Coordinates of N, CA and C in Angstrom, one line a residue:
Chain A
X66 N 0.9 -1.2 0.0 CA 0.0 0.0 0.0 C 0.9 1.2 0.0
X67 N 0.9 2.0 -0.8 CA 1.2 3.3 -1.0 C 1.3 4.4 0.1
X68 N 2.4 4.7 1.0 CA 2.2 5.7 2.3 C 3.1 6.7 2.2
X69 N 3.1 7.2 2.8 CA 3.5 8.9 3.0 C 3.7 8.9 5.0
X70 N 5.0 8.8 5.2 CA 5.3 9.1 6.9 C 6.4 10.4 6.7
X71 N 5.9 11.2 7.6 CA 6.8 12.4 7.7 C 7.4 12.3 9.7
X72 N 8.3 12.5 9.5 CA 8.9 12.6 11.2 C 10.0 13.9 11.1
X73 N 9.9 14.4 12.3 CA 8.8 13.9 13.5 C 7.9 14.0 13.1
X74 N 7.1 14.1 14.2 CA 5.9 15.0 14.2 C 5.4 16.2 15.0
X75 N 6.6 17.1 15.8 CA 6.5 18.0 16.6 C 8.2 18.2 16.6
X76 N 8.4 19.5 16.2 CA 10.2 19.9 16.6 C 9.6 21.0 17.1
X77 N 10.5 21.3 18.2 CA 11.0 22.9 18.8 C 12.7 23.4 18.8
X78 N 12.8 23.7 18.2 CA 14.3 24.7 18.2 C 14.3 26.1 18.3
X79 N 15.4 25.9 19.4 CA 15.6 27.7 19.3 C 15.8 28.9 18.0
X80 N 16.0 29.7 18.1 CA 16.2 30.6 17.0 C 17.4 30.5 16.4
X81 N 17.9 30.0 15.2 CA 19.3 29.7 14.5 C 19.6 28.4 14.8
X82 N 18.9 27.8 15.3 CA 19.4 26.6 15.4 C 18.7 25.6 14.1
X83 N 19.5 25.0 13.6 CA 19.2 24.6 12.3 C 18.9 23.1 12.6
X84 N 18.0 22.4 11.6 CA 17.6 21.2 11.6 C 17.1 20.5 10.5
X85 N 16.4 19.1 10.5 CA 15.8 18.8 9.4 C 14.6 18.3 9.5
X86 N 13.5 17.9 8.4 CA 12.2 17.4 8.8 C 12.6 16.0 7.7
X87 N 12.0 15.1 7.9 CA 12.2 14.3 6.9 C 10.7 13.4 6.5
X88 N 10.2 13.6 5.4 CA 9.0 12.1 4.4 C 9.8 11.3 3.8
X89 N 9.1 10.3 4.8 CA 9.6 8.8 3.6 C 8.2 8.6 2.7
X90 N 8.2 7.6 1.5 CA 7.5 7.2 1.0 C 7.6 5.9 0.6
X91 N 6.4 5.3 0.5 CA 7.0 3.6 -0.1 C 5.7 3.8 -0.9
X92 N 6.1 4.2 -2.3 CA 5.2 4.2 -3.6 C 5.8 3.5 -4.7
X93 N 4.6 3.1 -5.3 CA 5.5 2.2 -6.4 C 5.3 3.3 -7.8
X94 N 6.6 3.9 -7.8 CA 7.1 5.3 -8.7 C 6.7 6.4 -8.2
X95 N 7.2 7.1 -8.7 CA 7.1 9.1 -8.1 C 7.1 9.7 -9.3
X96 N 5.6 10.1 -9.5 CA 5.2 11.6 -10.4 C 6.0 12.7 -9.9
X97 N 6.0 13.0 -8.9 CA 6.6 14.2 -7.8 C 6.7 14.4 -6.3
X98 N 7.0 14.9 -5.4 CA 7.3 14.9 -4.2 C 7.1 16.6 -4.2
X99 N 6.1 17.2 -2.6 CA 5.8 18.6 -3.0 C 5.4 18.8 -1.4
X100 N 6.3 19.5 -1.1 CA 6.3 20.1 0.0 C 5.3 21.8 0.3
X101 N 4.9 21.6 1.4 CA 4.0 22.5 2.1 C 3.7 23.0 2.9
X102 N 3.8 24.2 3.3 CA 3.6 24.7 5.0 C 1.6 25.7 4.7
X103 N 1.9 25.1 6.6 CA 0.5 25.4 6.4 C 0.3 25.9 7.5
X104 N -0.4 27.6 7.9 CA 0.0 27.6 9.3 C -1.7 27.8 9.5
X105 N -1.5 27.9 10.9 CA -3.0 27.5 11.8 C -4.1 28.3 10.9
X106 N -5.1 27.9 10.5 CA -6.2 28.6 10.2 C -6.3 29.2 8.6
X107 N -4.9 28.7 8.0 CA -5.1 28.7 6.6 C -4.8 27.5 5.7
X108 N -4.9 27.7 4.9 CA -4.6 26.2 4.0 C -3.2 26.1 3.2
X109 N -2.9 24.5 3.1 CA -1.3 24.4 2.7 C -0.8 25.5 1.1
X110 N 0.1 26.0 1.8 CA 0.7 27.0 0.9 C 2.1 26.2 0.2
X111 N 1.5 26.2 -1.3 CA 3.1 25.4 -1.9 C 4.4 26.1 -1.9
X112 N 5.7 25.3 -1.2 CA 7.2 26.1 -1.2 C 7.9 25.1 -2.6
X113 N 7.7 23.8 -2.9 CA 8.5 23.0 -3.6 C 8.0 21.6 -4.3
X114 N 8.1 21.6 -5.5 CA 8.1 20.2 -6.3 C 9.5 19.5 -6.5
X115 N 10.3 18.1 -6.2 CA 10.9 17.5 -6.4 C 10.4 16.0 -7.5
X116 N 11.5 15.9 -8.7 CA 10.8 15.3 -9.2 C 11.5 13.7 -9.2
X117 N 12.9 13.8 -8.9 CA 13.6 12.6 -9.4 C 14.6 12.7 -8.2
X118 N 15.3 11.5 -8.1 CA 16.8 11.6 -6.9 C 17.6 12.6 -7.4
X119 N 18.1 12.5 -6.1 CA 19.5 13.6 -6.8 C 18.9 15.6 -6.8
X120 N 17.0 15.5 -6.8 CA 17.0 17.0 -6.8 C 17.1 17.4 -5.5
X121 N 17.5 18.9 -5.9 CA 17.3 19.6 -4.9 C 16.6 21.4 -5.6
X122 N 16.1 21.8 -4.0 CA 15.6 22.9 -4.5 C 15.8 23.8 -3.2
X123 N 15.9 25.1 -3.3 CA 15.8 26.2 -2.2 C 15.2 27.3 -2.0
X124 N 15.0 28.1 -1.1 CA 14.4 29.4 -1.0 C 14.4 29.5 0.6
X125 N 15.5 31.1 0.4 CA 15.3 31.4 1.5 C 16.0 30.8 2.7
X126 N 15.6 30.0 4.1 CA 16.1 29.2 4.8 C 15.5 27.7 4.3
X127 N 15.3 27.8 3.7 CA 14.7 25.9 3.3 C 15.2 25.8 1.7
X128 N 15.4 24.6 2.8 CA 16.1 23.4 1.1 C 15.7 21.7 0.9
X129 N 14.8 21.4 0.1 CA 14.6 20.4 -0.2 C 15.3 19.5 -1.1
X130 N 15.5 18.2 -0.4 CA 16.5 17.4 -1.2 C 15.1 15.7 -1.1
X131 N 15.8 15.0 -2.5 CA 15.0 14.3 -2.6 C 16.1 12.6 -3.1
X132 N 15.5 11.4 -2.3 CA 16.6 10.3 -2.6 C 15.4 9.9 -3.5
X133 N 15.3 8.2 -3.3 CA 14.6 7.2 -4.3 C 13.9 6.6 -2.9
X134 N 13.7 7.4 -1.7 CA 12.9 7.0 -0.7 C 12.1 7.6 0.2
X135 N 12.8 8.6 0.2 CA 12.8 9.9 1.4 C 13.3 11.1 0.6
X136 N 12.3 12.2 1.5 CA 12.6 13.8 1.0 C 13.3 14.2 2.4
X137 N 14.1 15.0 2.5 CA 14.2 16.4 3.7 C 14.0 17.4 3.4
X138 N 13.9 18.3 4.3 CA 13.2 20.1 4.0 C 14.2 20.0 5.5
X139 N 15.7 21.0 4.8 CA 16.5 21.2 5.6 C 16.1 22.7 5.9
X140 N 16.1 23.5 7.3 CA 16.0 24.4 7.8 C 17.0 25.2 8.3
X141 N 17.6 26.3 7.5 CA 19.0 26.9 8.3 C 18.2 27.7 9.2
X142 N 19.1 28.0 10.4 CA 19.0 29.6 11.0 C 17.7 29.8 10.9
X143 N 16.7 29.2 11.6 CA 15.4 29.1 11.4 C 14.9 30.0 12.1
X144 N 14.1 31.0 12.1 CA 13.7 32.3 12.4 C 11.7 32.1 13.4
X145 N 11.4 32.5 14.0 CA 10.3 32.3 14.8 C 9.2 32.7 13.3
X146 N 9.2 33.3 12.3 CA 8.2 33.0 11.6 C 8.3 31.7 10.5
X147 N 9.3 31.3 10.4 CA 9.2 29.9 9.9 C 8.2 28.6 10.9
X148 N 7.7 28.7 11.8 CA 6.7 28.0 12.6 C 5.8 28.0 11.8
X149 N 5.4 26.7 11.6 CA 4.1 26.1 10.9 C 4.5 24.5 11.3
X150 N 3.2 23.8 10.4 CA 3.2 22.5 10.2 C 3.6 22.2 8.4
X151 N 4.2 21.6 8.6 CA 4.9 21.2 6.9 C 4.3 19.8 6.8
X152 N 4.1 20.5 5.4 CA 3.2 18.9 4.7 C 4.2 18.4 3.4
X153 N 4.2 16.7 3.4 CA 4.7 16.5 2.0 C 3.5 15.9 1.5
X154 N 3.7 15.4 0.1 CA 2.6 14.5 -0.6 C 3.6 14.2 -1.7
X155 N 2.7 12.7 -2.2 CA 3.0 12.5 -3.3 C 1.8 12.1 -4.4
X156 N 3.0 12.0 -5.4 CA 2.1 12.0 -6.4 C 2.5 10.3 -7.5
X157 N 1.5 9.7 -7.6 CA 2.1 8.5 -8.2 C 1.2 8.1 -9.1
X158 N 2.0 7.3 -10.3 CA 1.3 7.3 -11.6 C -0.1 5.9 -11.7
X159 N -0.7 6.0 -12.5 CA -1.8 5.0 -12.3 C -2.6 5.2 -11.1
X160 N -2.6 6.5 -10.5 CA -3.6 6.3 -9.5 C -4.7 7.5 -9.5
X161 N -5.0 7.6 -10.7 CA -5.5 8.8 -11.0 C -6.4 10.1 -10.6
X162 N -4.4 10.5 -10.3 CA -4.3 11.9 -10.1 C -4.5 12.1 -8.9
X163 N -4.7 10.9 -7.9 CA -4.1 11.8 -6.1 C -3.1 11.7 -6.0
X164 N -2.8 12.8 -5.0 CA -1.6 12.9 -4.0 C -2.3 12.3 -2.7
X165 N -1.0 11.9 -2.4 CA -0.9 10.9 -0.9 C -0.6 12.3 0.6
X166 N -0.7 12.7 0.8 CA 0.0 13.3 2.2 C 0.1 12.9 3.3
X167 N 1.4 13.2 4.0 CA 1.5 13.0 4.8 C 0.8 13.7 6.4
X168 N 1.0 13.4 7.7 CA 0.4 14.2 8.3 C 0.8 15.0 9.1
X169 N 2.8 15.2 8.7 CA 2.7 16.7 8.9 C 3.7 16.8 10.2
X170 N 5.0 18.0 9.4 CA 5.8 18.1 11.0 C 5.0 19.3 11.5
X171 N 4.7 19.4 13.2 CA 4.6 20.8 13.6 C 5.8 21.3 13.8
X172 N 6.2 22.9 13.3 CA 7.4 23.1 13.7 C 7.7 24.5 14.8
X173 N 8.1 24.4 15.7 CA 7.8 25.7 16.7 C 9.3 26.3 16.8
X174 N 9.5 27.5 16.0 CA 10.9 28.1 16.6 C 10.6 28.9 17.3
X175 N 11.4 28.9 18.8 CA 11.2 29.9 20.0 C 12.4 31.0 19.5
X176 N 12.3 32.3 20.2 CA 12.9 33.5 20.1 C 14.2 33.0 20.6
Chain B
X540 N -2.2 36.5 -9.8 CA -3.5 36.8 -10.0 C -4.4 36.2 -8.5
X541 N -5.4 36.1 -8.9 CA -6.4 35.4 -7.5 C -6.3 34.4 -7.4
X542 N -6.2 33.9 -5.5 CA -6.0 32.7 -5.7 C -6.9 31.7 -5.4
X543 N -7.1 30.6 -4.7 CA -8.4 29.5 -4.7 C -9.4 30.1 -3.7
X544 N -10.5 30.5 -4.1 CA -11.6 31.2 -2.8 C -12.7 30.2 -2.8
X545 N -12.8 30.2 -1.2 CA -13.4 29.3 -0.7 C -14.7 30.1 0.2
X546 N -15.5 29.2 -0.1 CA -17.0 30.5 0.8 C -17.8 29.3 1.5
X547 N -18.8 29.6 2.3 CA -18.3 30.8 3.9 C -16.9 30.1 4.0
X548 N -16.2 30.9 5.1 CA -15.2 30.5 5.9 C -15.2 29.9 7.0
X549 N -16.6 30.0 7.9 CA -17.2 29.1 8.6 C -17.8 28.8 8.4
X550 N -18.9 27.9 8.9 CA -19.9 27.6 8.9 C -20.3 26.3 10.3
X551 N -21.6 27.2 10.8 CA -22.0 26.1 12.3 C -23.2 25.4 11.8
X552 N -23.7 24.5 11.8 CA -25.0 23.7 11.4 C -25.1 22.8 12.2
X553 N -27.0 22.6 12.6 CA -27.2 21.7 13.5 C -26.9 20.2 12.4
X554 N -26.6 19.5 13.4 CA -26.9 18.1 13.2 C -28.4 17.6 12.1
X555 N -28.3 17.0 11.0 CA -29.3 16.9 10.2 C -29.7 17.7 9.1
X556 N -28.8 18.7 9.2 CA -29.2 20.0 8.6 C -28.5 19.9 7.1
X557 N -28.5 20.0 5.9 CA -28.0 19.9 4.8 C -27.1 21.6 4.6
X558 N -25.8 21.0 4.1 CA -24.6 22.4 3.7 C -24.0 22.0 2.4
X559 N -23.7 23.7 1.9 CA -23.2 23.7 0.8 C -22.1 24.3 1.3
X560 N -21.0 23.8 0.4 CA -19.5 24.9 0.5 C -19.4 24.6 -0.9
X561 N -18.7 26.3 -1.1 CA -18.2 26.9 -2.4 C -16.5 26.8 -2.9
X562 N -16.6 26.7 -4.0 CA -15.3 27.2 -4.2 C -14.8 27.7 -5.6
X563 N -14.6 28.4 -5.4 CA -13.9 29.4 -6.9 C -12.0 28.8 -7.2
X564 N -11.6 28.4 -8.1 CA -10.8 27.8 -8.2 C -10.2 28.8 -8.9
X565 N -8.5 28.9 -9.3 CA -7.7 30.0 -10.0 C -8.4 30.0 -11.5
X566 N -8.3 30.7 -11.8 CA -8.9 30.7 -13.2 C -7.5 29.9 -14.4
X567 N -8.2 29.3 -15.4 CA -7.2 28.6 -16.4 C -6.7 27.3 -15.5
X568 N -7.3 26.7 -13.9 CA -6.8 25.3 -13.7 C -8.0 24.6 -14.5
X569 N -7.5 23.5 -14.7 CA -8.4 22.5 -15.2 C -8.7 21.4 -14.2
X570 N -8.1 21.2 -13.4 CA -8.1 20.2 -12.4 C -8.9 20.8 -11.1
X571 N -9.7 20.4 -10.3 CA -9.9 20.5 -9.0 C -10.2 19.2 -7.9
X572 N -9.7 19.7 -6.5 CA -9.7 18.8 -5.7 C -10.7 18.7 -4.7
X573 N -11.7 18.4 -4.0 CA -11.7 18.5 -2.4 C -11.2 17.3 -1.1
X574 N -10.7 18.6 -0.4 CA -9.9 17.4 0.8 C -11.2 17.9 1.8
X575 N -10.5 16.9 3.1 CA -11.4 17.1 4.4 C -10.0 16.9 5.2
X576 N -10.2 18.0 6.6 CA -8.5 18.1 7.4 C -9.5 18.0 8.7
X577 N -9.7 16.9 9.2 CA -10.0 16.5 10.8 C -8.6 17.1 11.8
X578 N -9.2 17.5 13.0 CA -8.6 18.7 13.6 C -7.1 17.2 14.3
X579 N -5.9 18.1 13.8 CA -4.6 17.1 13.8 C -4.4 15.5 13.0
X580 N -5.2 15.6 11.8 CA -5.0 14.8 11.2 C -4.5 15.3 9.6
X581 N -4.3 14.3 8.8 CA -3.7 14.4 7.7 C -4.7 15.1 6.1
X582 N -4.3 15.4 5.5 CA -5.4 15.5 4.0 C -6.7 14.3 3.6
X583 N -7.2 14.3 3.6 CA -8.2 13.0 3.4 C -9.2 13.2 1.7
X584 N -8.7 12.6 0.5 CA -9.3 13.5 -0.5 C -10.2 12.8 -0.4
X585 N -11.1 13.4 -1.0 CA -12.6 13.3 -1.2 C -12.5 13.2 -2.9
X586 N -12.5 14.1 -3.4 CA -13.3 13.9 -4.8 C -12.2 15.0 -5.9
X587 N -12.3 14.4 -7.2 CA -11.3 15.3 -8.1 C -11.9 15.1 -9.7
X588 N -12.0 16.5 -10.2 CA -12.7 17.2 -11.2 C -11.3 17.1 -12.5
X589 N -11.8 17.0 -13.2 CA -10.9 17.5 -14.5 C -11.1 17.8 -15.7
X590 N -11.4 19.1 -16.4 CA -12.2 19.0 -17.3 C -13.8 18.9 -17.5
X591 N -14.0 17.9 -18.5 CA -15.3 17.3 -18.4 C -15.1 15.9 -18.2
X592 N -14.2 15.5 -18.1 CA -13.7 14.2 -17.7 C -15.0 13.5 -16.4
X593 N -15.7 12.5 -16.1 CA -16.4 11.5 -15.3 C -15.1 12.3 -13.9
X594 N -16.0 12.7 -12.5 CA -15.2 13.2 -11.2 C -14.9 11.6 -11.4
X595 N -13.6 11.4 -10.1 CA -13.1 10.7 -9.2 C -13.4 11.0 -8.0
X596 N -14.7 10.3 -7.8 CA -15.3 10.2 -6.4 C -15.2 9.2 -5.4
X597 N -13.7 8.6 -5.4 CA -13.6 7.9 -4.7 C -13.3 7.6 -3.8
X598 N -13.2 9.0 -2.9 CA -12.7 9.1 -1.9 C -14.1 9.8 -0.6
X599 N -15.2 10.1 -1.2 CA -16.4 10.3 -0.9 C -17.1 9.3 0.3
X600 N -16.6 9.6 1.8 CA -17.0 9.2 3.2 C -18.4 7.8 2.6
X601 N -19.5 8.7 2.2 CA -20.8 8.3 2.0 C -21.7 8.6 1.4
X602 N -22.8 8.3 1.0 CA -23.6 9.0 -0.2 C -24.4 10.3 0.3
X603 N -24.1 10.5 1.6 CA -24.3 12.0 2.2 C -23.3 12.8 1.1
X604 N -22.3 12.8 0.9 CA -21.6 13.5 0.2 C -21.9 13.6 -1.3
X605 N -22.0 14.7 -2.0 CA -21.9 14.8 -3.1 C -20.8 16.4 -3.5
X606 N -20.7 16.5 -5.1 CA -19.8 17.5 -5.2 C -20.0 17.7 -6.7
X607 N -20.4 18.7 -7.2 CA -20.4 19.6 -8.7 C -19.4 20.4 -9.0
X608 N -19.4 20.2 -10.4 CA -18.4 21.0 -10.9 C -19.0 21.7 -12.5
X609 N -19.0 23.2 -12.8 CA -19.6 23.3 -13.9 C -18.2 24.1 -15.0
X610 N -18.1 23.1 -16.0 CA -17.3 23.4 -16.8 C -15.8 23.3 -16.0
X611 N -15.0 24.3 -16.1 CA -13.6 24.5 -15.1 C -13.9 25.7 -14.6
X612 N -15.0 25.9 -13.9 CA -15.4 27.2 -12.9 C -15.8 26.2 -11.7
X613 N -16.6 27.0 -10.9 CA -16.6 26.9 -9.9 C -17.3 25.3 -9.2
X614 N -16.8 25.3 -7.8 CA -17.6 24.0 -7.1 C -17.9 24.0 -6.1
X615 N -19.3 23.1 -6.1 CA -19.6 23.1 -4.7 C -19.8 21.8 -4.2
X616 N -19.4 21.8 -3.2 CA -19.3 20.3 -2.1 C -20.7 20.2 -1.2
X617 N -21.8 19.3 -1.1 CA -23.1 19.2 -0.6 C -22.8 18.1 0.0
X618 N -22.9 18.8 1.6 CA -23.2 17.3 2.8 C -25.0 17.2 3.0
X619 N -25.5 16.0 2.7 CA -26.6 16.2 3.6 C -26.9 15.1 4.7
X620 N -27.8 15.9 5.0 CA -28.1 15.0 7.0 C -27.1 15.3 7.8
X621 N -25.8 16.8 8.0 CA -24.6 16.4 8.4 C -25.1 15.7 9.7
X622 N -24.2 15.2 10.3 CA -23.2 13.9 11.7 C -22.3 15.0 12.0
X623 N -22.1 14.7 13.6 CA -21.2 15.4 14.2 C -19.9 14.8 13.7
X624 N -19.9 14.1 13.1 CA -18.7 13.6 12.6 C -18.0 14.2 11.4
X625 N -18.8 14.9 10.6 CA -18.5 15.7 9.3 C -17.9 16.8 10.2
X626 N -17.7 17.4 11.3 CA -17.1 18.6 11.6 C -15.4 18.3 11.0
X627 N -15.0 19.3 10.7 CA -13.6 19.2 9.7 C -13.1 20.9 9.0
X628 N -12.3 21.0 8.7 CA -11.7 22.2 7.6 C -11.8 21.1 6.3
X629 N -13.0 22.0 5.1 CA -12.7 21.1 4.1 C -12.2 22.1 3.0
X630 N -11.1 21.5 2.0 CA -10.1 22.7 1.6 C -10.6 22.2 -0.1
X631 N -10.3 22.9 -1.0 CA -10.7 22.6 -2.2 C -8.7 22.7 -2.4
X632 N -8.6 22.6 -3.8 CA -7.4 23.0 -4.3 C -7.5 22.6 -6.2
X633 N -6.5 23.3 -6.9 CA -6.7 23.5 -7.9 C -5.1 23.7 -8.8
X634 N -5.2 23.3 -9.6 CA -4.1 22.9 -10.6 C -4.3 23.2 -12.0
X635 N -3.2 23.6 -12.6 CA -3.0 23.9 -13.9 C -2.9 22.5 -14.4
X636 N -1.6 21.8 -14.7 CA -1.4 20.7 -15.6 C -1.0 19.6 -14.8
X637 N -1.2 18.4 -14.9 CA -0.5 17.2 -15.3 C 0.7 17.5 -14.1
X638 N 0.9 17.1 -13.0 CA 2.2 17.0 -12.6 C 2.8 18.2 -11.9
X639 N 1.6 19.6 -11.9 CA 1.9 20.6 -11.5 C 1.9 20.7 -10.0
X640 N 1.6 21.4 -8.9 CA 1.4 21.3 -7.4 C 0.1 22.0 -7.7
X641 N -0.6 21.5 -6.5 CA -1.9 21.9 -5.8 C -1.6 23.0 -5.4
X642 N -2.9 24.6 -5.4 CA -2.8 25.5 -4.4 C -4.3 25.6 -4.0
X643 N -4.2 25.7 -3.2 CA -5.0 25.4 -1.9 C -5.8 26.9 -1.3
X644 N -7.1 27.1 -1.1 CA -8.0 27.7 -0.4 C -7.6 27.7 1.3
X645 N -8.2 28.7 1.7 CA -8.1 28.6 3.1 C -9.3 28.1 4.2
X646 N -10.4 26.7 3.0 CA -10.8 26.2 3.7 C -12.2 26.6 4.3
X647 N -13.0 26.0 4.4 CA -14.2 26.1 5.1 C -14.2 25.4 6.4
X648 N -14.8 25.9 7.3 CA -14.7 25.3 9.1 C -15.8 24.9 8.9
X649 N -16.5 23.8 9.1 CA -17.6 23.5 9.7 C -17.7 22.5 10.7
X650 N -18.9 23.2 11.2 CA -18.9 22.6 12.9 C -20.5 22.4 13.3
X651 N -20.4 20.7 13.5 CA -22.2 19.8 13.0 C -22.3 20.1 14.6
X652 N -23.5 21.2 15.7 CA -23.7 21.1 16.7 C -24.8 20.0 17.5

C-alpha cells in the first residue's frame, strides 16, 4: 500500500538553530514529491516540487532534497516565523491523479 | 492573479441539517480537488474534477456526500443530513497541468452542533 510518513511530528528549536524534517515514501514510482507549510487557520501553501533523486531545491532558509525513498526540507537559521506544520505529498502514476500526504511536521521556533 | 476562494469560511449547522461549500478555483486550472483536514490529522481526498472528464469520487465518506463541478469554474461540495462527525476544515485546491502542485483555499470550518 502506498504511504507517506513524515517525522517527527512536533520539533522545537531555538532561534538559528538549524535542523531537518524528513517524508519517507514507499510508492511504487514518483510523479513528484511537493512540500508544504501550512499555518494555523489557513490552507497548505506550496514552497516546492521534487521530481527525481539527486534534486534539490531552495528558497530562502529551506532546502529540499529528494533520494529514491525519502525527501528532507533542511531548515537553516530558522527564524520564529518559519513556525508552521509542513506537509509532504506524493504523487504516483496510475492512481488517477491523487496525491498521498502526509500528516505533517509541527514546527515551533522559540525567540 | 487570484487565488483558490473558498465561501463561507465558517460555517455552524445543527446536526441533520444539509450544507453547501463553495469554491472558486484559479482561473485557467483544469483540475480541481476537495480534501477534508480533521482537527490534527492528515489530507483526506474526497473527490477530483478534471475537465469534463467522469469526477473521481472515490474518496467520498458516504452517499451524504456529493460534489459539482460546472465546466472549469466553480464547485460546490453538498453534505446532507450532516453527523457530528463531518465537523472538519474542508479545503478545495486546484491545478494547472498534469504533474503541476496543488494550491490550496483557506478552507471552510464546519462545525455539526
Amino acid at each position: 500500500e502506498d504511504q507517506v510518513t513524515q517525522s517527527p511530528e512536533a520539533l522545537r528549536l531555538q532561534e538559528g538553530e538549524s535542523s531537518s524534517l524528513n517524508c519517507s515514501y514507499t510508492v511504487s514510482g514518483l510523479r513528484g514529491l511537493f512540500w508544504y507549510r501550512q499555518d494555523p487557520g489557513k490552507g497548505p501553501e506550496f514552497l516546492f516540487t521534487l521530481y527525481s533523486a539527486g534534486e534539490e531545491k531552495e528558497k530562502e532558509r529551506l532546502k529540499a532534497t529528494l533520494t529514491k525513498k525519502e525527501s528532507f526540507l533542511h531548515i537553516t537559521a530558522p527564524k520564529p516565523e518559519d513556525s508552521a506544520t509542513y506537509l509532504c505529498a506524493v504523487q504516483v502514476p496510475n492512481t488517477g491523479n491523487q496525491f498521498y500526504f502526509g500528516t505533517g511536521t509541527s514546527l515551533t521556533v522559540i525567540p | 492573479g487570484a487565488g483558490v476562494s473558498q465561501s463561507p469560511s465558517n460555517k455552524v449547522t445543527e446536526k441533520g441539517k444539509d450544507v453547501e461549500l463553495r469554491c472558486d478555483p484559479i482561473s485557467g486550472h483544469t483540475a480541481l480537488y476537495w480534501y477534508r483536514q480533521r482537527l490534527g490529522q492528515g489530507l483526506e481526498f474526497l473527490i477530483y474534477f478534471q475537465g469534463n472528464s467522469a469526477p473521481d469520487k472515490s474518496g467520498l465518506p458516504s452517499d451524504r456526500f456529493s460534489a459539482e463541478r460546472t465546466g472549469e469554474s466553480v464547485s460546490t461540495l453538498t453534505i446532507q443530513r450532516t453527523q457530528q462527525e463531518d465537523s472538519a476544515v474542508y479545503l478545495c485546491a486546484s491545478r494547472r497541468v498534469y504533474n503541476s502542485p496543488l494550491h490550496f483555499g483557506n478552507g471552510t470550518r464546519l462545525t455539526v452542533t
